[in-house]
Amino acid sequence: MNMQATNVMAPPAPKSLAGMQLPMAMMRDILLKTMFRMNLDLVTEIAKVICLPVPVTQELVDLARTQRLLEATGTLNANNGNEMGYQLTDAGKARALDAVAQSEYFGAMPVPLDVYREQVKRQSIRNIQVTRDQLTAAMGHLILPGELLDHLGPAVGAGRSILMYGPPGNGKSSISNGIRDALGDKIYVPRAIEYSGQVITVYDPIVHSAAEEDIDDPNSLRRTSGRFDTRYVLCERPTVITGGELSLSMLDLVYNPTARTYQAPLQLKATGGIFIVDDLGRQAEPPQALVNRWIVPLEENKDILALQSGEKFEVPFDTLVIFSTNFHPNEIFDKAALRRIFFKIKIDGPEQEDFLKIFAMVARKRKMPLDEASLVHLLKKKYPTIDNIYANYQPIFLIDQMIAICEFEGIPYQMTPDLVDRAWANMFVKEEEIVH
């Protein structure tokens, strides 16, 4: 689905070494480590791997030559347009080994944190505009009350935090995923960023889905390298979904002591996209503690991370955070925390009319013929026993149960009051069966 409003501005490719805002020694070391580890000798090949334009890569190679860390091999490579080859000198190899001992990172040049900040502004989640049509199309497979979209639309468009609460089994997770699908545009995700000489990897194929034409295929990079800074990957807006497994430590930088590099925490990987905390209240940490951790980021649009040395620094926080819980908000948060979550949306079970629509839709999908007597039995005899409280998950549950019984008995798919009773019995545990 295409978004109308945003054509994200691509990060421009660097024009010179001086304009890169990275320490010269760091760039030189990444060049040496990359040539050493990957056995590269041609500037065009090196440029592709370190994700810099050829002229800037040549500048870096020339710098390393003046320091006697690289030398020309003296042979022109006929297969590659008579390109000059380069190799590490003995001093270059020694420097490369020394650099590897300090940090094993090689490959794509990182983007300095301050440069990345500018790109985050250009592609901010707060700039998107989602229309009612886009949201309806993304939620097309769900039957939702009209007023729910009235609340949801402005919340998504504001790019601020949302708390969805209400009884379980009513599609809070599906609605979160629908919101994700409504954001149809693409953003640029850095492969790695640099702060204070440290490399933090950001691009993660598990979280980020690269747009087709820009997946790392050397031929496509050759085509696109002139258009934007290839230290970034063009991706769908990211979505991180966490549930009961979320812990506070997952929101900190992850240090890899062997490689001596950092990996971005989940919320930094979700920059420009959505972070969904599903099932809030089921985590080991109390919900209040989890929400307290988000207070500064949600209010100030910046997050604070710490390096191994204890040094703290600010990174942009540009994420639509969706909390979803089966608990009532007053049970799990204090008033100060609730005040900080901008939109609170109750997701209730369907009214009888919508319940029947969902029931009919599921039956049609599952090729189960509807039977009037069975529906009357369900609505008049069964639901009054649970105070006529309907939930979105129930039609699927009941119909699948009836299908399972029909298949077991070897009879065609059918609905009867008796089959409704048997399916219903599996949906609830009888009170007297609970042994204390």
GROMACS .gro file of C-alpha atoms in nm:
model
  436
    1MET     CA    1   0.000   0.000   0.000
    2ASN     CA    2   0.146   0.338  -0.093
    3MET     CA    3   0.151   0.633   0.138
    4GLN     CA    4   0.064   0.963  -0.022
    5ALA     CA    5   0.224   1.218   0.203
    6THR     CA    6   0.587   1.128   0.245
    7ASN     CA    7   0.862   1.100  -0.006
    8VAL     CA    8   1.151   1.056   0.229
    9MET     CA    9   1.458   1.251   0.125
   10ALA     CA   10   1.751   1.019   0.060
   11PRO     CA   11   2.075   1.079   0.253
   12PRO     CA   12   2.321   1.234   0.006
   13ALA     CA   13   2.638   1.035  -0.069
   14PRO     CA   14   2.954   1.179   0.093
   15LYS     CA   15   3.157   1.404  -0.141
   16SER     CA   16   3.497   1.394   0.033
   17LEU     CA   17   3.681   1.239   0.327
   18ALA     CA   18   3.683   1.572   0.510
   19GLY     CA   19   3.303   1.597   0.482
   20MET     CA   20   3.245   1.257   0.646
   21GLN     CA   21   3.280   1.381   1.007
   22LEU     CA   22   3.448   1.056   1.115
   23PRO     CA   23   3.794   1.033   1.275
   24MET     CA   24   4.050   0.988   0.990
   25ALA     CA   25   4.234   0.712   1.180
   26MET     CA   26   3.908   0.522   1.225
   27MET     CA   27   3.825   0.538   0.851
   28ARG     CA   28   4.181   0.436   0.760
   29ASP     CA   29   4.168   0.140   1.002
   30ILE     CA   30   3.831   0.021   0.869
   31LEU     CA   31   3.980   0.035   0.516
   32LEU     CA   32   4.285  -0.170   0.622
   33LYS     CA   33   4.080  -0.426   0.819
   34THR     CA   34   3.837  -0.467   0.526
   35MET     CA   35   4.117  -0.522   0.271
   36PHE     CA   36   4.294  -0.757   0.513
   37ARG     CA   37   3.986  -0.963   0.606
   38MET     CA   38   3.834  -0.980   0.256
   39ASN     CA   39   4.150  -0.991   0.050
   40LEU     CA   40   4.045  -0.696  -0.169
   41ASP     CA   41   4.284  -0.505  -0.393
   42LEU     CA   42   4.072  -0.293  -0.631
   43VAL     CA   43   3.928   0.046  -0.535
   44THR     CA   44   3.592  -0.027  -0.707
   45GLU     CA   45   3.552  -0.348  -0.503
   46ILE     CA   46   3.662  -0.182  -0.179
   47ALA     CA   47   3.420   0.109  -0.241
   48LYS     CA   48   3.127  -0.132  -0.266
   49VAL     CA   49   3.213  -0.306   0.061
   50ILE     CA   50   3.287   0.006   0.267
   51CYS     CA   51   2.980   0.175   0.107
   52LEU     CA   52   3.157   0.492  -0.009
   53PRO     CA   53   3.170   0.650  -0.355
   54VAL     CA   54   3.479   0.550  -0.559
   55PRO     CA   55   3.642   0.900  -0.549
   56VAL     CA   56   3.615   0.913  -0.167
   57THR     CA   57   3.750   0.556  -0.139
   58GLN     CA   58   4.043   0.654  -0.365
   59GLU     CA   59   4.113   0.950  -0.134
   60LEU     CA   60   4.125   0.709   0.163
   61VAL     CA   61   4.356   0.470  -0.025
   62ASP     CA   62   4.587   0.761  -0.112
   63LEU     CA   63   4.595   0.867   0.254
   64ALA     CA   64   4.698   0.513   0.359
   65ARG     CA   65   4.967   0.517   0.084
   66THR     CA   66   5.121   0.839   0.215
   67GLN     CA   67   5.141   0.668   0.555
   68ARG     CA   68   5.317   0.373   0.381
   69LEU     CA   69   5.042   0.131   0.493
   70LEU     CA   70   4.939   0.051   0.133
   71GLU     CA   71   5.134   0.021  -0.188
   72ALA     CA   72   5.034  -0.013  -0.552
   73THR     CA   73   5.091  -0.366  -0.682
   74GLY     CA   74   5.224  -0.218  -1.004
   75THR     CA   75   4.996  -0.440  -1.215
   76LEU     CA   76   4.696  -0.306  -1.400
   77ASN     CA   77   4.404  -0.544  -1.383
   78ALA     CA   78   4.297  -0.595  -1.745
   79ASN     CA   79   3.965  -0.755  -1.649
   80ASN     CA   80   3.865  -0.446  -1.455
   81GLY     CA   81   3.913  -0.156  -1.694
   82ASN     CA   82   4.290  -0.144  -1.635
   83GLU     CA   83   4.240  -0.059  -1.270
   84MET     CA   84   4.543  -0.030  -1.042
   85GLY     CA   85   4.562  -0.286  -0.760
   86TYR     CA   86   4.673  -0.208  -0.402
   87GLN     CA   87   4.806  -0.426  -0.122
   88LEU     CA   88   4.894  -0.386   0.245
   89THR     CA   89   5.261  -0.324   0.321
   90ASP     CA   90   5.419  -0.501   0.619
   91ALA     CA   91   5.347  -0.190   0.826
   92GLY     CA   92   4.989  -0.198   0.689
   93LYS     CA   93   4.941  -0.562   0.795
   94ALA     CA   94   5.078  -0.484   1.141
   95ARG     CA   95   4.842  -0.184   1.167
   96ALA     CA   96   4.545  -0.396   1.046
   97LEU     CA   97   4.614  -0.665   1.311
   98ASP     CA   98   4.648  -0.400   1.578
   99ALA     CA   99   4.317  -0.240   1.466
  100VAL     CA  100   4.141  -0.580   1.467
  101ALA     CA  101   4.256  -0.630   1.826
  102GLN     CA  102   4.086  -0.301   1.920
  103SER     CA  103   3.762  -0.370   1.728
  104GLU     CA  104   3.678  -0.640   1.478
  105TYR     CA  105   3.438  -0.414   1.290
  106PHE     CA  106   3.506  -0.385   0.916
  107GLY     CA  107   3.294  -0.325   0.604
  108ALA     CA  108   3.044  -0.039   0.575
  109MET     CA  109   3.170   0.292   0.714
  110PRO     CA  110   2.951   0.397   1.006
  111VAL     CA  111   2.740   0.712   0.990
  112PRO     CA  112   2.829   0.967   1.263
  113LEU     CA  113   2.548   1.001   1.517
  114ASP     CA  114   2.499   1.372   1.437
  115VAL     CA  115   2.466   1.301   1.063
  116TYR     CA  116   2.218   1.021   1.139
  117ARG     CA  117   2.012   1.264   1.354
  118GLU     CA  118   1.951   1.480   1.045
  119GLN     CA  119   1.827   1.177   0.847
  120VAL     CA  120   1.594   1.080   1.134
  121LYS     CA  121   1.437   1.428   1.112
  122ARG     CA  122   1.391   1.394   0.735
  123GLN     CA  123   1.203   1.065   0.774
  124SER     CA  124   1.035   1.115   1.111
  125ILE     CA  125   0.735   0.901   1.203
  126ARG     CA  126   0.581   1.229   1.320
  127ASN     CA  127   0.567   1.354   0.959
  128ILE     CA  128   0.348   1.078   0.827
  129GLN     CA  129  -0.015   1.136   0.747
  130VAL     CA  130  -0.247   0.841   0.758
  131THR     CA  131  -0.591   0.892   0.606
  132ARG     CA  132  -0.907   0.711   0.711
  133ASP     CA  133  -0.899   0.522   0.378
  134GLN     CA  134  -0.545   0.396   0.438
  135LEU     CA  135  -0.626   0.282   0.790
  136THR     CA  136  -0.950   0.115   0.678
  137ALA     CA  137  -0.769  -0.064   0.395
  138ALA     CA  138  -0.497  -0.188   0.632
  139MET     CA  139  -0.761  -0.311   0.881
  140GLY     CA  140  -0.980  -0.455   0.604
  141HIS     CA  141  -0.967  -0.809   0.740
  142LEU     CA  142  -1.100  -0.694   1.080
  143ILE     CA  143  -1.456  -0.597   1.162
  144LEU     CA  144  -1.417  -0.294   1.386
  145PRO     CA  145  -1.670  -0.047   1.524
  146GLY     CA  146  -1.660   0.283   1.331
  147GLU     CA  147  -1.576   0.493   1.635
  148LEU     CA  148  -1.260   0.290   1.697
  149LEU     CA  149  -1.106   0.426   1.375
  150ASP     CA  150  -1.215   0.777   1.484
  151HIS     CA  151  -0.983   0.738   1.785
  152LEU     CA  152  -0.710   0.536   1.617
  153GLY     CA  153  -0.656   0.758   1.311
  154PRO     CA  154  -0.549   1.077   1.491
  155ALA     CA  155  -0.336   0.875   1.734
  156VAL     CA  156  -0.137   0.712   1.453
  157GLY     CA  157  -0.111   1.040   1.259
  158ALA     CA  158   0.032   1.214   1.566
  159GLY     CA  159   0.309   0.953   1.590
  160ARG     CA  160   0.274   0.959   1.969
  161SER     CA  161   0.231   0.679   2.220
  162ILE     CA  162  -0.090   0.474   2.227
  163LEU     CA  163  -0.224   0.247   2.502
  164MET     CA  164  -0.481  -0.009   2.389
  165TYR     CA  165  -0.659  -0.187   2.670
  166GLY     CA  166  -0.958  -0.411   2.712
  167PRO     CA  167  -1.058  -0.776   2.758
  168PRO     CA  168  -0.838  -1.040   2.590
  169GLY     CA  169  -0.925  -1.192   2.254
  170ASN     CA  170  -1.052  -0.877   2.085
  171GLY     CA  171  -0.775  -0.815   1.836
  172LYS     CA  172  -0.545  -0.564   2.008
  173SER     CA  173  -0.249  -0.740   1.846
  174SER     CA  174  -0.420  -0.752   1.504
  175ILE     CA  175  -0.498  -0.380   1.529
  176SER     CA  176  -0.131  -0.307   1.615
  177ASN     CA  177  -0.029  -0.503   1.304
  178GLY     CA  178  -0.289  -0.319   1.097
  179ILE     CA  179  -0.139   0.013   1.206
  180ARG     CA  180   0.200  -0.115   1.092
  181ASP     CA  181   0.056  -0.211   0.750
  182ALA     CA  182  -0.094   0.136   0.708
  183LEU     CA  183   0.253   0.293   0.704
  184GLY     CA  184   0.339   0.210   0.347
  185ASP     CA  185   0.644   0.426   0.281
  186LYS     CA  186   1.014   0.351   0.312
  187ILE     CA  187   1.299   0.499   0.514
  188TYR     CA  188   1.679   0.477   0.520
  189VAL     CA  189   1.834   0.268   0.798
  190PRO     CA  190   2.209   0.302   0.867
  191ARG     CA  191   2.411  -0.019   0.865
  192ALA     CA  192   2.608   0.124   1.160
  193ILE     CA  193   2.646   0.454   1.345
  194GLU     CA  194   2.948   0.601   1.520
  195TYR     CA  195   2.968   0.784   1.850
  196SER     CA  196   3.289   0.876   2.033
  197GLY     CA  197   3.495   0.638   1.816
  198GLN     CA  198   3.263   0.343   1.896
  199VAL     CA  199   3.068   0.155   1.628
  200ILE     CA  200   2.702   0.067   1.693
  201THR     CA  201   2.540  -0.163   1.436
  202VAL     CA  202   2.179  -0.071   1.359
  203TYR     CA  203   2.058  -0.248   1.044
  204ASP     CA  204   1.922  -0.588   1.140
  205PRO     CA  205   1.767  -0.814   0.873
  206ILE     CA  206   1.533  -0.960   1.138
  207VAL     CA  207   1.378  -0.618   1.213
  208HIS     CA  208   1.432  -0.437   0.884
  209SER     CA  209   1.296  -0.560   0.554
  210ALA     CA  210   1.509  -0.414   0.279
  211ALA     CA  211   1.322  -0.280  -0.023
  212GLU     CA  212   1.358  -0.523  -0.314
  213GLU     CA  213   1.585  -0.326  -0.546
  214ASP     CA  214   1.834  -0.242  -0.274
  215ILE     CA  215   1.909  -0.578  -0.122
  216ASP     CA  216   2.288  -0.624  -0.108
  217ASP     CA  217   2.349  -0.749  -0.455
  218PRO     CA  218   2.670  -0.607  -0.598
  219ASN     CA  219   2.515  -0.536  -0.937
  220SER     CA  220   2.230  -0.335  -0.787
  221LEU     CA  221   2.473  -0.141  -0.567
  222ARG     CA  222   2.665  -0.043  -0.877
  223ARG     CA  223   2.343   0.096  -1.023
  224THR     CA  224   2.225   0.280  -0.713
  225SER     CA  225   2.549   0.395  -0.553
  226GLY     CA  226   2.525   0.739  -0.712
  227ARG     CA  227   2.174   0.807  -0.592
  228PHE     CA  228   2.210   0.792  -0.215
  229ASP     CA  229   2.455   0.717   0.062
  230THR     CA  230   2.487   0.336   0.050
  231ARG     CA  231   2.592   0.328   0.415
  232TYR     CA  232   2.213   0.318   0.459
  233VAL     CA  233   1.969   0.047   0.348
  234LEU     CA  234   1.630   0.151   0.206
  235CYS     CA  235   1.371  -0.037   0.417
  236GLU     CA  236   1.004  -0.055   0.504
  237ARG     CA  237   0.931   0.142   0.823
  238PRO     CA  238   1.044  -0.106   1.091
  239THR     CA  239   0.819  -0.280   1.343
  240VAL     CA  240   0.948  -0.437   1.662
  241ILE     CA  241   0.694  -0.653   1.846
  242THR     CA  242   0.774  -0.766   2.199
  243GLY     CA  243   0.555  -0.947   2.450
  244GLY     CA  244   0.602  -1.116   2.784
  245GLU     CA  245   0.974  -1.165   2.712
  246LEU     CA  246   1.051  -0.789   2.715
  247SER     CA  247   1.295  -0.690   2.989
  248LEU     CA  248   1.456  -0.355   3.071
  249SER     CA  249   1.800  -0.483   2.967
  250MET     CA  250   1.671  -0.527   2.607
  251LEU     CA  251   1.645  -0.148   2.590
  252ASP     CA  252   2.019  -0.099   2.656
  253LEU     CA  253   2.310  -0.109   2.411
  254VAL     CA  254   2.435  -0.465   2.363
  255TYR     CA  255   2.815  -0.488   2.385
  256ASN     CA  256   2.991  -0.774   2.211
  257PRO     CA  257   3.316  -0.822   2.408
  258THR     CA  258   3.478  -1.042   2.140
  259ALA     CA  259   3.412  -0.810   1.845
  260ARG     CA  260   3.434  -0.500   2.069
  261THR     CA  261   3.137  -0.341   1.896
  262TYR     CA  262   2.788  -0.248   2.010
  263GLN     CA  263   2.451  -0.349   1.876
  264ALA     CA  264   2.164  -0.101   1.886
  265PRO     CA  265   1.886  -0.181   2.135
  266LEU     CA  266   1.537  -0.265   2.007
  267GLN     CA  267   1.393   0.087   2.032
  268LEU     CA  268   1.683   0.233   1.830
  269LYS     CA  269   1.632  -0.031   1.561
  270ALA     CA  270   1.263   0.070   1.557
  271THR     CA  271   1.350   0.436   1.477
  272GLY     CA  272   1.112   0.576   1.217
  273GLY     CA  273   0.868   0.291   1.280
  274ILE     CA  274   0.661   0.121   1.548
  275PHE     CA  275   0.751  -0.045   1.877
  276ILE     CA  276   0.470  -0.268   2.005
  277VAL     CA  277   0.472  -0.382   2.368
  278ASP     CA  278   0.211  -0.655   2.360
  279ASP     CA  279   0.061  -0.817   2.671
  280LEU     CA  280   0.185  -0.545   2.906
  281GLY     CA  281   0.162  -0.680   3.261
  282ARG     CA  282   0.292  -1.026   3.165
  283GLN     CA  283   0.661  -0.928   3.180
  284ALA     CA  284   0.894  -1.016   3.467
  285GLU     CA  285   0.934  -0.645   3.541
  286PRO     CA  286   0.629  -0.452   3.670
  287PRO     CA  287   0.450  -0.248   3.398
  288GLN     CA  288   0.515   0.072   3.592
  289ALA     CA  289   0.894   0.012   3.571
  290LEU     CA  290   0.872  -0.055   3.195
  291VAL     CA  291   0.670   0.260   3.134
  292ASN     CA  292   0.901   0.468   3.357
  293ARG     CA  293   1.186   0.363   3.125
  294TRP     CA  294   0.997   0.520   2.831
  295ILE     CA  295   0.902   0.846   3.004
  296VAL     CA  296   1.200   1.058   2.893
  297PRO     CA  297   1.198   0.924   2.535
  298LEU     CA  298   0.821   0.975   2.500
  299GLU     CA  299   0.833   1.331   2.633
  300GLU     CA  300   1.157   1.457   2.486
  301ASN     CA  301   1.194   1.254   2.163
  302LYS     CA  302   1.540   1.144   2.269
  303ASP     CA  303   1.674   0.841   2.452
  304ILE     CA  304   1.983   0.809   2.670
  305LEU     CA  305   2.217   0.513   2.620
  306ALA     CA  306   2.542   0.422   2.797
  307LEU     CA  307   2.873   0.285   2.667
  308GLN     CA  308   3.077   0.021   2.854
  309SER     CA  309   3.287   0.306   2.997
  310GLY     CA  310   2.974   0.444   3.165
  311GLU     CA  311   2.965   0.744   2.931
  312LYS     CA  312   2.604   0.840   2.857
  313PHE     CA  313   2.490   0.997   2.529
  314GLU     CA  314   2.166   1.096   2.358
  315VAL     CA  315   2.018   0.926   2.051
  316PRO     CA  316   1.703   1.032   1.865
  317PHE     CA  317   1.382   0.863   1.977
  318ASP     CA  318   1.146   0.865   1.683
  319THR     CA  319   0.910   0.575   1.732
  320LEU     CA  320   0.538   0.523   1.762
  321VAL     CA  321   0.508   0.317   2.082
  322ILE     CA  322   0.195   0.103   2.118
  323PHE     CA  323   0.129  -0.056   2.456
  324SER     CA  324  -0.138  -0.322   2.464
  325THR     CA  325  -0.276  -0.478   2.782
  326ASN     CA  326  -0.564  -0.691   2.908
  327PHE     CA  327  -0.551  -0.511   3.244
  328HIS     CA  328  -0.732  -0.190   3.329
  329PRO     CA  329  -0.474   0.094   3.308
  330ASN     CA  330  -0.549   0.208   3.665
  331GLU     CA  331  -0.447  -0.136   3.794
  332ILE     CA  332  -0.097  -0.126   3.645
  333PHE     CA  333   0.003   0.243   3.620
  334ASP     CA  334   0.010   0.545   3.846
  335LYS     CA  335  -0.153   0.867   3.725
  336ALA     CA  336   0.179   1.029   3.628
  337ALA     CA  337   0.261   0.741   3.393
  338LEU     CA  338  -0.087   0.744   3.240
  339ARG     CA  339  -0.062   1.116   3.177
  340ARG     CA  340   0.247   1.057   2.966
  341ILE     CA  341   0.076   0.815   2.728
  342PHE     CA  342  -0.099   1.038   2.480
  343PHE     CA  343  -0.381   0.821   2.351
  344LYS     CA  344  -0.571   0.564   2.556
  345ILE     CA  345  -0.806   0.354   2.348
  346LYS     CA  346  -1.036   0.090   2.490
  347ILE     CA  347  -1.079  -0.212   2.263
  348ASP     CA  348  -1.402  -0.379   2.368
  349GLY     CA  349  -1.566  -0.695   2.248
  350PRO     CA  350  -1.810  -0.661   1.956
  351GLU     CA  351  -2.180  -0.585   1.987
  352GLN     CA  352  -2.411  -0.869   1.888
  353GLU     CA  353  -2.449  -0.735   1.532
  354ASP     CA  354  -2.072  -0.720   1.469
  355PHE     CA  355  -2.028  -1.058   1.638
  356LEU     CA  356  -2.270  -1.210   1.385
  357LYS     CA  357  -2.085  -1.041   1.096
  358ILE     CA  358  -1.756  -1.189   1.217
  359PHE     CA  359  -1.921  -1.530   1.269
  360ALA     CA  360  -2.062  -1.527   0.912
  361MET     CA  361  -1.728  -1.413   0.766
  362VAL     CA  362  -1.532  -1.687   0.943
  363ALA     CA  363  -1.791  -1.950   0.846
  364ARG     CA  364  -1.765  -1.844   0.480
  365LYS     CA  365  -1.384  -1.861   0.491
  366ARG     CA  366  -1.389  -2.203   0.658
  367LYS     CA  367  -1.663  -2.331   0.420
  368MET     CA  368  -1.898  -2.403   0.712
  369PRO     CA  369  -2.268  -2.358   0.620
  370LEU     CA  370  -2.459  -2.128   0.860
  371ASP     CA  371  -2.760  -2.273   1.037
  372GLU     CA  372  -3.029  -2.048   1.180
  373ALA     CA  373  -3.142  -2.281   1.459
  374SER     CA  374  -2.781  -2.318   1.579
  375LEU     CA  375  -2.727  -1.938   1.580
  376VAL     CA  376  -3.050  -1.881   1.775
  377HIS     CA  377  -2.940  -2.150   2.022
  378LEU     CA  378  -2.598  -1.979   2.058
  379LEU     CA  379  -2.740  -1.628   2.112
  380LYS     CA  380  -3.045  -1.721   2.325
  381LYS     CA  381  -2.916  -2.014   2.531
  382LYS     CA  382  -2.539  -1.989   2.548
  383TYR     CA  383  -2.441  -1.622   2.560
  384PRO     CA  384  -2.687  -1.529   2.841
  385THR     CA  385  -2.486  -1.768   3.063
  386ILE     CA  386  -2.185  -1.533   3.026
  387ASP     CA  387  -2.384  -1.206   3.048
  388ASN     CA  388  -2.392  -1.171   2.667
  389ILE     CA  389  -2.027  -1.065   2.654
  390TYR     CA  390  -1.896  -1.128   2.304
  391ALA     CA  391  -1.527  -1.147   2.203
  392ASN     CA  392  -1.369  -1.135   1.858
  393TYR     CA  393  -1.181  -1.463   1.901
  394GLN     CA  394  -1.497  -1.666   1.977
  395PRO     CA  395  -1.637  -1.716   1.623
  396ILE     CA  396  -1.307  -1.867   1.503
  397PHE     CA  397  -1.282  -2.083   1.814
  398LEU     CA  398  -1.640  -2.216   1.794
  399ILE     CA  399  -1.635  -2.281   1.418
  400ASP     CA  400  -1.295  -2.454   1.430
  401GLN     CA  401  -1.419  -2.674   1.715
  402MET     CA  402  -1.728  -2.775   1.514
  403ILE     CA  403  -1.509  -2.850   1.211
  404ALA     CA  404  -1.281  -3.069   1.425
  405ILE     CA  405  -1.582  -3.264   1.555
  406CYS     CA  406  -1.727  -3.309   1.201
  407GLU     CA  407  -1.391  -3.433   1.071
  408PHE     CA  408  -1.356  -3.674   1.364
  409GLU     CA  409  -1.710  -3.811   1.317
  410GLY     CA  410  -1.657  -3.832   0.939
  411ILE     CA  411  -1.962  -3.614   0.859
  412PRO     CA  412  -1.990  -3.313   0.625
  413TYR     CA  413  -1.927  -2.970   0.783
  414GLN     CA  414  -2.245  -2.865   0.958
  415MET     CA  415  -2.379  -2.660   1.247
  416THR     CA  416  -2.634  -2.802   1.490
  417PRO     CA  417  -2.736  -2.691   1.841
  418ASP     CA  418  -2.569  -3.010   1.971
  419LEU     CA  419  -2.239  -2.927   1.796
  420VAL     CA  420  -2.263  -2.570   1.930
  421ASP     CA  421  -2.295  -2.717   2.284
  422ARG     CA  422  -1.991  -2.941   2.233
  423ALA     CA  423  -1.780  -2.653   2.091
  424TRP     CA  424  -1.896  -2.418   2.371
  425ALA     CA  425  -1.792  -2.670   2.640
  426ASN     CA  426  -1.432  -2.641   2.515
  427MET     CA  427  -1.428  -2.261   2.528
  428PHE     CA  428  -1.469  -2.228   2.903
  429VAL     CA  429  -1.341  -2.418   3.206
  430LYS     CA  430  -1.632  -2.502   3.434
  431GLU     CA  431  -1.595  -2.336   3.775
  432GLU     CA  432  -1.642  -2.660   3.970
  433GLU     CA  433  -1.350  -2.819   3.784
  434ILE     CA  434  -1.103  -2.579   3.945
  435VAL     CA  435  -0.934  -2.764   4.228
  436HIS     CA  436  -0.765  -2.541   4.486
   0.00000   0.00000   0.00000
